[in-house]
CSV table of C-alpha atoms and ligand atoms in Angstrom, one decimal:
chain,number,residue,atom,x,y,z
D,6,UNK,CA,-20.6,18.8,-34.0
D,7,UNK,CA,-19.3,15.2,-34.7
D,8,UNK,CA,-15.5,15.1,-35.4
D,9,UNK,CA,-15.3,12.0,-37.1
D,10,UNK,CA,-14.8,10.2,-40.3
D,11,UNK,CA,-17.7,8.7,-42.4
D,12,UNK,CA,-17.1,4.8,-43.0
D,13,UNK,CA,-16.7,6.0,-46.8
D,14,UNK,CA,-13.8,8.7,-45.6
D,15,UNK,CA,-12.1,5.9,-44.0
D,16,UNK,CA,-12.4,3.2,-47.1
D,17,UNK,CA,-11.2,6.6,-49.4
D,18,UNK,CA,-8.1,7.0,-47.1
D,19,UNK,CA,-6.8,2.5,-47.2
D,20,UNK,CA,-7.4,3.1,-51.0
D,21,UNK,CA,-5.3,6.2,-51.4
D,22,UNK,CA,-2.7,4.9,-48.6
D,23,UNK,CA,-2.5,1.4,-51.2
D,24,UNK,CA,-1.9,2.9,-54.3
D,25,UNK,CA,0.7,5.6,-52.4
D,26,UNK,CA,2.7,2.1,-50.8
D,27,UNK,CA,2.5,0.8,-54.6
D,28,UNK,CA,3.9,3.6,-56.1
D,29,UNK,CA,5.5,5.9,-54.7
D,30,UNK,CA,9.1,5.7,-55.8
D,31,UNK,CA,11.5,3.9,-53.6
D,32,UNK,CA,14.0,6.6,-53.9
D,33,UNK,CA,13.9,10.5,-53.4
D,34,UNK,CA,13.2,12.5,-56.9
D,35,UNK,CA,16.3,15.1,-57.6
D,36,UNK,CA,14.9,18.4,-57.1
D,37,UNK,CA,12.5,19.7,-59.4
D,38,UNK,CA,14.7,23.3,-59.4
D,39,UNK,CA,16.9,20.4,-61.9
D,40,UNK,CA,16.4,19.9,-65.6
D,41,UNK,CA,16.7,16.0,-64.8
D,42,UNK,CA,14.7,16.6,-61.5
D,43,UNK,CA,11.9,18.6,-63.2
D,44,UNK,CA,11.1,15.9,-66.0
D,45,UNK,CA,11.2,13.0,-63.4
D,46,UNK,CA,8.3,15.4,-61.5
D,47,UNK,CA,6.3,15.6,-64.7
D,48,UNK,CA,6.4,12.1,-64.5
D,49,UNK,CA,5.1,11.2,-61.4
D,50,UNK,CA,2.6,13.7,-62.0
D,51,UNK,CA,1.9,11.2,-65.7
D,52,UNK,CA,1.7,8.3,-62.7
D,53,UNK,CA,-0.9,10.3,-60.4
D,54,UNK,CA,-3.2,10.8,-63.4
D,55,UNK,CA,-3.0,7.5,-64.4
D,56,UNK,CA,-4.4,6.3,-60.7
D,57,UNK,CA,-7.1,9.6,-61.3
D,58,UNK,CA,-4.9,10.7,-58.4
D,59,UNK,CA,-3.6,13.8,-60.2
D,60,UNK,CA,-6.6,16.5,-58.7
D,61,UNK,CA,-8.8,14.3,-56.9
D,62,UNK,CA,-11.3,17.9,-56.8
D,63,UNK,CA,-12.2,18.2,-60.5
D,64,UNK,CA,-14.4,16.5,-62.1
D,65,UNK,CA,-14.1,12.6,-63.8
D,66,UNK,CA,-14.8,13.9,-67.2
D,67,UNK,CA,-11.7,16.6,-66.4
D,68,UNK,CA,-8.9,13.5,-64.9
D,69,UNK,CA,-10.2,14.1,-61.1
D,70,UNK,CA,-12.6,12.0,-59.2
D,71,UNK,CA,-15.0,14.9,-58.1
D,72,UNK,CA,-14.0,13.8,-54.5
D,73,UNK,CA,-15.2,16.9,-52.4
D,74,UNK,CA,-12.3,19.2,-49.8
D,75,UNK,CA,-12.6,16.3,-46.9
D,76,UNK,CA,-11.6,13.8,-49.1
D,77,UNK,CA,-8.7,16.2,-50.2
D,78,UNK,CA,-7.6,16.9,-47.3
D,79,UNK,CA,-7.2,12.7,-46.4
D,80,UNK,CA,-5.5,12.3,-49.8
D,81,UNK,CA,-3.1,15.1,-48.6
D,82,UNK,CA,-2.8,13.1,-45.3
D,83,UNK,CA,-1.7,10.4,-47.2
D,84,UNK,CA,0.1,11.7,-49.3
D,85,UNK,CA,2.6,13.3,-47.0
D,86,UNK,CA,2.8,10.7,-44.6
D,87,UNK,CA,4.0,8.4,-47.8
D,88,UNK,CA,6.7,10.9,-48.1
D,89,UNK,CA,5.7,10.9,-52.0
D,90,UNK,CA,7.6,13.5,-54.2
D,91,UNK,CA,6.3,17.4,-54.2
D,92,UNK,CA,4.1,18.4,-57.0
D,93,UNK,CA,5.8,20.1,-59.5
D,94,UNK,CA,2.4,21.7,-61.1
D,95,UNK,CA,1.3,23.3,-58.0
D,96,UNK,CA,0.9,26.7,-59.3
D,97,UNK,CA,-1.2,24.9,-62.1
D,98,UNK,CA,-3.3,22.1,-59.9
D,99,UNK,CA,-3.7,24.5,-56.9
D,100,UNK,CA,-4.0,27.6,-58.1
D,101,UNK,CA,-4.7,28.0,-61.2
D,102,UNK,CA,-7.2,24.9,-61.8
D,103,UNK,CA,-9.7,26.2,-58.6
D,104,UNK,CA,-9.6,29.7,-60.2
D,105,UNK,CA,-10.1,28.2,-63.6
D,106,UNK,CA,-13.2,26.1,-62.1
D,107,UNK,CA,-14.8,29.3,-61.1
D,108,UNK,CA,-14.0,32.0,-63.9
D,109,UNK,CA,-12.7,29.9,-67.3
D,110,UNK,CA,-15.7,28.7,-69.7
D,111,UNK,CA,-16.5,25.8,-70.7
D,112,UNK,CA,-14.6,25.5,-73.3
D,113,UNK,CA,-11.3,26.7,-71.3
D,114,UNK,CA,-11.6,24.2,-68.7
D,115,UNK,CA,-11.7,21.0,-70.9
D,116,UNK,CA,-9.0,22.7,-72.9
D,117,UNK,CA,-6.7,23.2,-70.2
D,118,UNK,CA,-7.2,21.3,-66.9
D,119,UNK,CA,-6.8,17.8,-68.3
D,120,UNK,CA,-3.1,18.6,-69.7
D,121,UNK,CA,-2.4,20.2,-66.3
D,122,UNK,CA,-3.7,17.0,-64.7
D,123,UNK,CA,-1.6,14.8,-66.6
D,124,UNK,CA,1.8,17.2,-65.9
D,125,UNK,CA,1.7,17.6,-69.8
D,126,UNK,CA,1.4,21.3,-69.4
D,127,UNK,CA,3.0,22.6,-66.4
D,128,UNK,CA,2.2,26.0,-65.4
D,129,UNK,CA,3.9,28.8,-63.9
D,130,UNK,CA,2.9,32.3,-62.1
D,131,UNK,CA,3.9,35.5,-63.8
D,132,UNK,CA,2.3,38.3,-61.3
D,133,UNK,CA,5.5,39.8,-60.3
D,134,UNK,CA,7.4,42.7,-61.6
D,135,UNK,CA,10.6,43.9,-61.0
D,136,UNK,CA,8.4,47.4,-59.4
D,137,UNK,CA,4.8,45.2,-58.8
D,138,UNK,CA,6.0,42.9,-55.8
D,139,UNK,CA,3.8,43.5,-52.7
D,140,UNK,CA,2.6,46.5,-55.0
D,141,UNK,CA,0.6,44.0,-57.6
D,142,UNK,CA,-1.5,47.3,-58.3
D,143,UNK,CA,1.3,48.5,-60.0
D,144,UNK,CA,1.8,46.1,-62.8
D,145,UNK,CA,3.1,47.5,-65.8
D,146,UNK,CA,3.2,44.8,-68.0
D,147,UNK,CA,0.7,45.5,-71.1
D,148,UNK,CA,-1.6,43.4,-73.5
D,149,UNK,CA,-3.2,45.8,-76.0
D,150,UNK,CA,-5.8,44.1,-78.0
D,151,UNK,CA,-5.5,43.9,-81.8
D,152,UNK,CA,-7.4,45.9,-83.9
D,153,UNK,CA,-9.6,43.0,-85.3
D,154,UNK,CA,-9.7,41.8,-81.9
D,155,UNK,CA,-8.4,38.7,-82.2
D,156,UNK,CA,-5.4,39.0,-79.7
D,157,UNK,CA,-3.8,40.5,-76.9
D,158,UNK,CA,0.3,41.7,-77.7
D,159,UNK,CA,1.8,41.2,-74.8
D,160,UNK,CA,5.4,43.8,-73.9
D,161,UNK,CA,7.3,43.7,-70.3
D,162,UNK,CA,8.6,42.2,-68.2
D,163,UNK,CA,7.6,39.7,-65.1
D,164,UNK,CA,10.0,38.4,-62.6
D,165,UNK,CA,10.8,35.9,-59.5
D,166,UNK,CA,8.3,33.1,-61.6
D,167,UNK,CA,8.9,29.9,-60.0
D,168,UNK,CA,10.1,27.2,-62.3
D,169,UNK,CA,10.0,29.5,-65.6
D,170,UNK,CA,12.7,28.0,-66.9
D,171,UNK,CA,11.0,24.3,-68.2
D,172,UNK,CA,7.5,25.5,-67.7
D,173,UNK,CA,5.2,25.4,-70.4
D,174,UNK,CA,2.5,27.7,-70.1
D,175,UNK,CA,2.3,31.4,-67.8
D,176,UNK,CA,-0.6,32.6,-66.2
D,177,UNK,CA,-0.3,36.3,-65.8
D,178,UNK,CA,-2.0,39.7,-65.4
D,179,UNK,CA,-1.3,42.5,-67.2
D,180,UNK,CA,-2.6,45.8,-67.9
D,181,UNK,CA,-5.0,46.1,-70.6
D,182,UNK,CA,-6.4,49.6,-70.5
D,183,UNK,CA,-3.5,51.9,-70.5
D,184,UNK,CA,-5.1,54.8,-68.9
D,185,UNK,CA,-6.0,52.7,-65.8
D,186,UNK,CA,-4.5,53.1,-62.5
D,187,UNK,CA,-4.1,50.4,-60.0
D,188,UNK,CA,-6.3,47.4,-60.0
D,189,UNK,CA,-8.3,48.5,-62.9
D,190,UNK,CA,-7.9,47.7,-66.3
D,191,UNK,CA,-5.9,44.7,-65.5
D,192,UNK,CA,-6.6,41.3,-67.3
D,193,UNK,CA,-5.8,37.6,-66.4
D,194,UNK,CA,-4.6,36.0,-69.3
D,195,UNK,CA,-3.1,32.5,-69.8
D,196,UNK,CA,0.4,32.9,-72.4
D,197,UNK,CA,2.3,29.5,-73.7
D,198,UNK,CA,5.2,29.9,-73.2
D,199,UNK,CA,7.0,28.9,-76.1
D,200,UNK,CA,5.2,32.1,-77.8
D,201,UNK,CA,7.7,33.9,-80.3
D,202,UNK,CA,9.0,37.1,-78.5
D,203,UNK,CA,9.1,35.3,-75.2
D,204,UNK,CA,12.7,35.2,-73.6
D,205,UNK,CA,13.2,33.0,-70.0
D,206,UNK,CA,16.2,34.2,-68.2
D,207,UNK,CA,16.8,31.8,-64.9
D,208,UNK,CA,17.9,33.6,-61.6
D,209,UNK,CA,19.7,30.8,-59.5
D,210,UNK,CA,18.7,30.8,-56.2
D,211,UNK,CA,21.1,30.6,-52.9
D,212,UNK,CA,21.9,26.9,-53.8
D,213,UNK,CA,22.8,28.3,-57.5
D,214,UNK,CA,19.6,26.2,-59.2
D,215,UNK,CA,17.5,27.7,-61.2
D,216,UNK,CA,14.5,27.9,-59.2
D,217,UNK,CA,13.2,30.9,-60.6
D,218,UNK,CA,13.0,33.0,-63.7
D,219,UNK,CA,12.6,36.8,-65.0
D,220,UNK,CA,10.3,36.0,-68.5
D,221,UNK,CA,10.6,39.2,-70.9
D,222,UNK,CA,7.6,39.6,-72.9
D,223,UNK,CA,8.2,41.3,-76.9
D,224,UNK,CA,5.1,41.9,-79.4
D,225,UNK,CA,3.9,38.2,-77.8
D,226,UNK,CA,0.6,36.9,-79.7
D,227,UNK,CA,-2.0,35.4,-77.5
D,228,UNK,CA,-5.3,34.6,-78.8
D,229,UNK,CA,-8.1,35.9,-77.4
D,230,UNK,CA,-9.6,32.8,-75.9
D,231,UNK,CA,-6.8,32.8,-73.7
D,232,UNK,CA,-8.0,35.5,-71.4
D,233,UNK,CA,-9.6,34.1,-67.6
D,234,UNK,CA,-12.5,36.2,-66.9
D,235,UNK,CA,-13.5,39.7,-69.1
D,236,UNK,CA,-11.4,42.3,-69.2
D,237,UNK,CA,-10.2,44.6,-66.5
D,238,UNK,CA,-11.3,42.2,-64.3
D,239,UNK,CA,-7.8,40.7,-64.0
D,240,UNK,CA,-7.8,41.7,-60.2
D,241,UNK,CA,-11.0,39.8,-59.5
D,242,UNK,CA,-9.8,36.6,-61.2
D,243,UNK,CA,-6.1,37.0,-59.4
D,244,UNK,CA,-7.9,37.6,-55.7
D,245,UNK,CA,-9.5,34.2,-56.2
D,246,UNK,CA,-6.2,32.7,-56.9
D,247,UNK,CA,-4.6,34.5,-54.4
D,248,UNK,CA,-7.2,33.0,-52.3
D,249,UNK,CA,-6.5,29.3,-53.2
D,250,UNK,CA,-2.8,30.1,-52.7
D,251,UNK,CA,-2.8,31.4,-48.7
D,252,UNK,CA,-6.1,29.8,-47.4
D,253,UNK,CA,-6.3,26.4,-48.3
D,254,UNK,CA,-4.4,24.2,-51.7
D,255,UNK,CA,-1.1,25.6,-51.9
D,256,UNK,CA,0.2,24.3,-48.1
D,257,UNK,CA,-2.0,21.8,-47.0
D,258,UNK,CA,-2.0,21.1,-43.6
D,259,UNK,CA,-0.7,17.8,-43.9
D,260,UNK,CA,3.0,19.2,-44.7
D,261,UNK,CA,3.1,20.6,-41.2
D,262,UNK,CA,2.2,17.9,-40.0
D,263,UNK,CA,4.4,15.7,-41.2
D,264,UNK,CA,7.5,18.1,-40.6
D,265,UNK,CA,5.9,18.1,-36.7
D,266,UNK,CA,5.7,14.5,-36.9
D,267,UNK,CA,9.5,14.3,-38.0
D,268,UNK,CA,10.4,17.3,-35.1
D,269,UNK,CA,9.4,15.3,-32.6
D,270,UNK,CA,10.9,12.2,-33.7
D,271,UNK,CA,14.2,14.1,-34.1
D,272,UNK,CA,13.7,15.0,-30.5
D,273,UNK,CA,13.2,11.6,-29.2
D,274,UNK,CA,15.9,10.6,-30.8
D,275,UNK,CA,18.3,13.3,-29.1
D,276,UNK,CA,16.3,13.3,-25.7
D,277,UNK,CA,19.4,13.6,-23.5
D,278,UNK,CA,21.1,16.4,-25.7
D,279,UNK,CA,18.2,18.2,-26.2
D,280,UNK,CA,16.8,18.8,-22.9
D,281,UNK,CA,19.8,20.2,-21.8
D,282,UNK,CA,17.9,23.4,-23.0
D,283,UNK,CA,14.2,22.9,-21.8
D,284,UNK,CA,12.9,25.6,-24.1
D,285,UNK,CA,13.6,22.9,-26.9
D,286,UNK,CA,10.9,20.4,-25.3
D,287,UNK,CA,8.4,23.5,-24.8
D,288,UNK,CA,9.0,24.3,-28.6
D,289,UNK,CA,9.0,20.7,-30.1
D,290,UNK,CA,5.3,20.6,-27.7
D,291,UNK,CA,4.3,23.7,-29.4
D,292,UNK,CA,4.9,23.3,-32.5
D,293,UNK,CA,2.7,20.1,-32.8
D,294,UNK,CA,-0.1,21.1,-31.0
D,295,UNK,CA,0.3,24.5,-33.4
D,296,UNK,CA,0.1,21.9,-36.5
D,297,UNK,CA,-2.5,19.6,-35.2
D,298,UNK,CA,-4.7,23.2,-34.5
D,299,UNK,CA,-4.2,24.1,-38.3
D,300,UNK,CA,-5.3,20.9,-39.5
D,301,UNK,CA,-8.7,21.8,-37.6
D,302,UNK,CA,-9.0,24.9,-38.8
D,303,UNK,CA,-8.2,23.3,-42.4
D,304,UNK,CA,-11.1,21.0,-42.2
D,305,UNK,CA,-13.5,23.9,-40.8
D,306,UNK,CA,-12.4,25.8,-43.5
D,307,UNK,CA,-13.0,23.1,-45.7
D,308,UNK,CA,-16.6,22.6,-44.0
D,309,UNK,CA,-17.4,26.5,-45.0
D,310,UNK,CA,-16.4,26.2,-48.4
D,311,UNK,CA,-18.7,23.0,-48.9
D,312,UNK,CA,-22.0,24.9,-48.0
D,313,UNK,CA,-21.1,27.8,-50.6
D,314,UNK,CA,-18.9,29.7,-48.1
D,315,UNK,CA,-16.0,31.5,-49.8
D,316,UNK,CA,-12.2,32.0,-48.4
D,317,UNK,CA,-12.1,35.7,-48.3
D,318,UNK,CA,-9.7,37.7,-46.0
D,319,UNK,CA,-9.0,34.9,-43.1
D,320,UNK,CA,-7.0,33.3,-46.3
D,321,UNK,CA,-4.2,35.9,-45.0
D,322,UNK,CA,-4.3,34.5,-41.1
D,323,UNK,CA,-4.0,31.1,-42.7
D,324,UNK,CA,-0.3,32.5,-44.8
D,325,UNK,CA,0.7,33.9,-41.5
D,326,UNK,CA,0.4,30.9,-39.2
D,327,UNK,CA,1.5,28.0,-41.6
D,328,UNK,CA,4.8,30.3,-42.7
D,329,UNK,CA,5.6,31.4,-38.8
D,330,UNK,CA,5.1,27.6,-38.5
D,331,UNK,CA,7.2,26.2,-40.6
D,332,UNK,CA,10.2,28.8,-39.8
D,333,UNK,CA,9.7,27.7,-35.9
D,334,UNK,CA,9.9,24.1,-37.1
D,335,UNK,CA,12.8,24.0,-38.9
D,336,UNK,CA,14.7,26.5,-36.2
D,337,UNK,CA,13.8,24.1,-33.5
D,338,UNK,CA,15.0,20.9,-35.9
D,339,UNK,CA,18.5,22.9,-36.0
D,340,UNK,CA,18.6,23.5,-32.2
D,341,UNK,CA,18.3,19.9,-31.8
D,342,UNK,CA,21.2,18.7,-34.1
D,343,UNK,CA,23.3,21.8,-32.6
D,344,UNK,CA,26.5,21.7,-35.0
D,345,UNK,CA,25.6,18.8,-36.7
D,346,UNK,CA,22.7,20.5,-38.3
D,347,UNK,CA,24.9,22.3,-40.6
D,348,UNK,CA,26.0,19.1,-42.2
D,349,UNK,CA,24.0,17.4,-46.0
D,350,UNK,CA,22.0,14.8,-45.4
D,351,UNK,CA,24.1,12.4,-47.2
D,352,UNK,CA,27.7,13.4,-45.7
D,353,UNK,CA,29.7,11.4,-43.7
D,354,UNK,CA,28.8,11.2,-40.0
D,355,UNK,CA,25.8,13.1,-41.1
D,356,UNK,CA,23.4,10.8,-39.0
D,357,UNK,CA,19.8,12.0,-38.5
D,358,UNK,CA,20.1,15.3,-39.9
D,359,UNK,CA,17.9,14.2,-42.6
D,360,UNK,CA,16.5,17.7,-44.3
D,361,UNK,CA,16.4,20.1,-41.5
D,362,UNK,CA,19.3,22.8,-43.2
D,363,UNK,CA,17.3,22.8,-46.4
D,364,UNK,CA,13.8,22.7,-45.0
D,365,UNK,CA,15.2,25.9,-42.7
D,366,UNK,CA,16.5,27.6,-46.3
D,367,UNK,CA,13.3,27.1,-47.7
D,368,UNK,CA,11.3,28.2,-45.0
D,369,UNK,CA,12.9,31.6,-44.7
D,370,UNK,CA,10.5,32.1,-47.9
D,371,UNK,CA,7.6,30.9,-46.5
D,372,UNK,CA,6.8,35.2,-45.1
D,373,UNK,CA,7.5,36.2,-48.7
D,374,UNK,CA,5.7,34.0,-51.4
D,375,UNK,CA,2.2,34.6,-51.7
D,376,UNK,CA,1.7,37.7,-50.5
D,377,UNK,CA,4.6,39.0,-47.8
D,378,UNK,CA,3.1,38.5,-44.3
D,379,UNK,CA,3.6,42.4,-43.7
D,380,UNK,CA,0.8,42.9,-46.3
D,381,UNK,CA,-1.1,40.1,-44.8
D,382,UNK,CA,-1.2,42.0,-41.9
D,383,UNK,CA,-2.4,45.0,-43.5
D,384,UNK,CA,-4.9,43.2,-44.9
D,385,UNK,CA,-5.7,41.5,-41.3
D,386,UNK,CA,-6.1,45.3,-40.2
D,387,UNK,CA,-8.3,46.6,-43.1
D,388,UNK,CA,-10.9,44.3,-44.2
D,389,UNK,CA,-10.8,42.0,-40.8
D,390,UNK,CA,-10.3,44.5,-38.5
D,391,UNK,CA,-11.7,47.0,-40.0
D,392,UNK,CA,-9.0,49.7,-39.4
D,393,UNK,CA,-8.4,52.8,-41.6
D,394,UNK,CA,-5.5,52.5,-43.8
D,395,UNK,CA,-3.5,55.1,-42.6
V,18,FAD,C1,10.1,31.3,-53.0
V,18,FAD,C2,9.4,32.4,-53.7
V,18,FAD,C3,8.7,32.0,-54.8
V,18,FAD,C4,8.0,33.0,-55.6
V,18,FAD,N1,7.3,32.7,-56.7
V,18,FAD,C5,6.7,33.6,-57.5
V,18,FAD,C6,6.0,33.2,-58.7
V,18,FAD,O1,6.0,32.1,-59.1
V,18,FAD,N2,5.5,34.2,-59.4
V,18,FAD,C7,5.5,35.5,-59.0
V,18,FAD,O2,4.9,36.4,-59.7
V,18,FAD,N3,6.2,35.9,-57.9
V,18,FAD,C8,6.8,35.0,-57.1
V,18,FAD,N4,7.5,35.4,-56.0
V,18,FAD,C9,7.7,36.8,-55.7
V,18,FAD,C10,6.8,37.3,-54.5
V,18,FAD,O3,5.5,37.3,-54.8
V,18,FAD,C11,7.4,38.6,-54.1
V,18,FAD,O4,8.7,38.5,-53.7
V,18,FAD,C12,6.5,39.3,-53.0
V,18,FAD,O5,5.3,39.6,-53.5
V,18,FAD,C13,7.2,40.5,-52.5
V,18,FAD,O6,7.5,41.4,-53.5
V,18,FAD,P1,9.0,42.0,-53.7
V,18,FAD,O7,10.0,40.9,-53.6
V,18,FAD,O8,9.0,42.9,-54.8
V,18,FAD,O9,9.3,42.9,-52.3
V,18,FAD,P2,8.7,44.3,-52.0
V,18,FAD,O10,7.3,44.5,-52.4
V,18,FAD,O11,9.7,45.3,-52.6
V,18,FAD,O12,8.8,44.4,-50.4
V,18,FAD,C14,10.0,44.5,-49.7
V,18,FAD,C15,9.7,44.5,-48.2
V,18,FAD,O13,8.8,45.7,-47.9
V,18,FAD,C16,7.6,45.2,-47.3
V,18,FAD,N5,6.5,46.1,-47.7
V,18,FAD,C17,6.2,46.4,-49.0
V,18,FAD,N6,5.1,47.2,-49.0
V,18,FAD,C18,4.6,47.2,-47.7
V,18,FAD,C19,3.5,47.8,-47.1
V,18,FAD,N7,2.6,48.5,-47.8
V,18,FAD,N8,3.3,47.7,-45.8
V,18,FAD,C20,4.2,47.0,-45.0
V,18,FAD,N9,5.3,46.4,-45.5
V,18,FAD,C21,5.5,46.5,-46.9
V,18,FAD,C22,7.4,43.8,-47.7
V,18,FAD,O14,6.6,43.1,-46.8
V,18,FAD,C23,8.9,43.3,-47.8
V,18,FAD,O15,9.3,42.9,-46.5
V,18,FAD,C24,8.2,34.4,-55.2
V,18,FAD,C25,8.9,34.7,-54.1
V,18,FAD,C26,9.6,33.8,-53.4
V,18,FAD,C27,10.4,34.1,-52.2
């Protein structure tokens, strides 16, 4: 095996690292959980597109480059080390656009994966219910097709839907036969949000922004043509995603690396302090080594998935280690600033606590999104392992 970088890998990664240095904004963005925030996102995403940087994967003719996962994987690099802004249309460019590549016709993908390239259409994720959390099976949420068969009515309720409240369009599954039980007779279906009968209600998170939303759904008309895959085959469709979500797009390896990258700069810069406890040198070791190992395990992923390989169940080791990872980080990051740690960025005195509280907050997530790492584990022990269920 040669672990190196073609001569065109390496002329891809100046070009990316060029435009990044040209355009990415001098200052931080506000947070996208922000009205103001949110629409300055959507325009950087208008920016990427305009470079044909918005998702590199898909093809020309759909605003990508039809770069293959190695190339990704540089851009992502890149892209972190420029410290440009987060993408506000991950749950449409990572997960829904690779699930859309391999389940939406034709005539779905040129209708919706341009719009999501160019941040006009910014998507959200509408999977959870207030009973249906780790449970998915147990999505009550229905779409009963019309009698002329010419749409779905949508009635219930989804919840916890990450930036809801200025999204445009919901991907969602909901149950379409309703005698089914479990994962049958569910049905992926693509709702805009704007529908009549559609109410967003934002839940503010800790820091009181609304970061997420509860969307209510009431006699909502949605076409036929808007449904991913056939129906009752919504589970099918949503494992792909799910797929996309823990094994490879949604957290790049590149983030880890970066926040490794800053870990140990924040150590070298509190050297004296910090080895006063020598677990803190041990952890600040570990933790890049543990992001460096990722990265590998990215690219062999990657590799697999070139030949025709698909994710499946490792997707769930992949959840466990970046998450564990990035809660290890961040606890180090506040062992090193000690008191200071609990100070904002931009208070006085505040010095190099740079993003460490925040990135902690956030990180405390990181087991619960996309799948909670106790069900990872189950799913580690089932269909890895090969354990019985009970
Ligand atoms: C930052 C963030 C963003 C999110 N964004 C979205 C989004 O955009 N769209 C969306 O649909 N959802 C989203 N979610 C919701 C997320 O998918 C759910 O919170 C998650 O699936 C857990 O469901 P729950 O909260 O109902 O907890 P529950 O399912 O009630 O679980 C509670 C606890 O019990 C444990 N548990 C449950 N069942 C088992 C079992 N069988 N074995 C072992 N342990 C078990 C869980 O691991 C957990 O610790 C988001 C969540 C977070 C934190």
């Amino acid at each position: 095996m040669k672990l190196e970088y073609t001569a065109e890998h390496q002329a891809f990664r100046e070009e990316v690292r060029a435009w990044l240095k040209a355009n990415v904004p001098a200052e931080p963005l506000q947070s996208f959980d922000t009205e103001a925030g949110f629409q300055q996102h959507r325009e950087w995403e208008a920016k990427l597109y305009e470079g044909r940087w918005g998702m590199i994967t898909w093809p020309e003719e759909m605003g990508g480059r039809g770069a293959d996962l190695m190339q990704w994987l540089i851009f992502e690099e890149e892209y972190y080390a420029a410290s440009a802004p987060l993408r506000v249309n991950q749950n449409g460019i990572f997960l829904l656009g690779p699930t859309l590549m391999e389940y939406g016709t034709e005539e779905q993908k040129k209708r919706f994966l341009n719009g999501m390239a160019t941040g006009k259409d910014i998507w959200c994720q509408g999977w959870s219910e207030p009973n249906a959390g780790s449970d998915m099976a147990a999505i009550r949420s229905r779409a009963d097709l019309s009698e002329d068969g010419m749409h779905y009515v949508i009635n219930g309720q989804k919840t916890w839907s990450t930036r809801a409240v200025w999204a445009d369009w919901c991907f969602g599954m909901f149950r379409t036969d309703p005698e089914s039980e479990r994962h049958h007779g569910l049905t992926f279906i693509l709702v805009p949000l704007d529908s009549e009968g559609i109410t967003v209600r934002p839940i503010p998170q800790l820091d009181g922004l609304p970061g997420f939303a509860e969307i209510f759904f009431d006699n909502v008309k949605v076409p036929v043509d808007c449904r991913l895959g056939g129906e009752g085959e919504g589970w099918k469709v949503a494992m792909a995603t799910a797929g996309f979500e823990r094994g490879l797009m949604l957290r790049s390896p590149a983030r880890f690396q970066e926040t490794a990258r800053r870990l140990v700069a924040l150590y070298k810069a509190n050297q004296q302090s910090a080895d006063e406890d020598p677990s803190i040198r041990d952890e600040v070791l570990s933790a890049y080594m543990d992001a460096e190992a990722y990265c590998l395990t990215t690219y062999q992923t990657a590799c697999r998935l070139m030949q025709g390989g698909k994710i499946g169940a490792e997707a769930s080791t992949n959840k466990i280690f970046w998450s564990e990872l990035d809660q290890r980080m961040h606890a180090t990051g506040l062992k090193i600033l000690a008191t200071r740690g609990e100070l904002e960025p931009d208070s006085p005195d505040a010095g190099d606590v740079g993003r460490w509280l925040d990135g902690w907050l956030f990180a405390q997530s990181g087991p619960i999104y996309a799948g909670t790492n106790e069900i990872q584990r189950n799913i580690i022990a089932e269909r890895m392992l090969g354990m019985p269920r009970k």
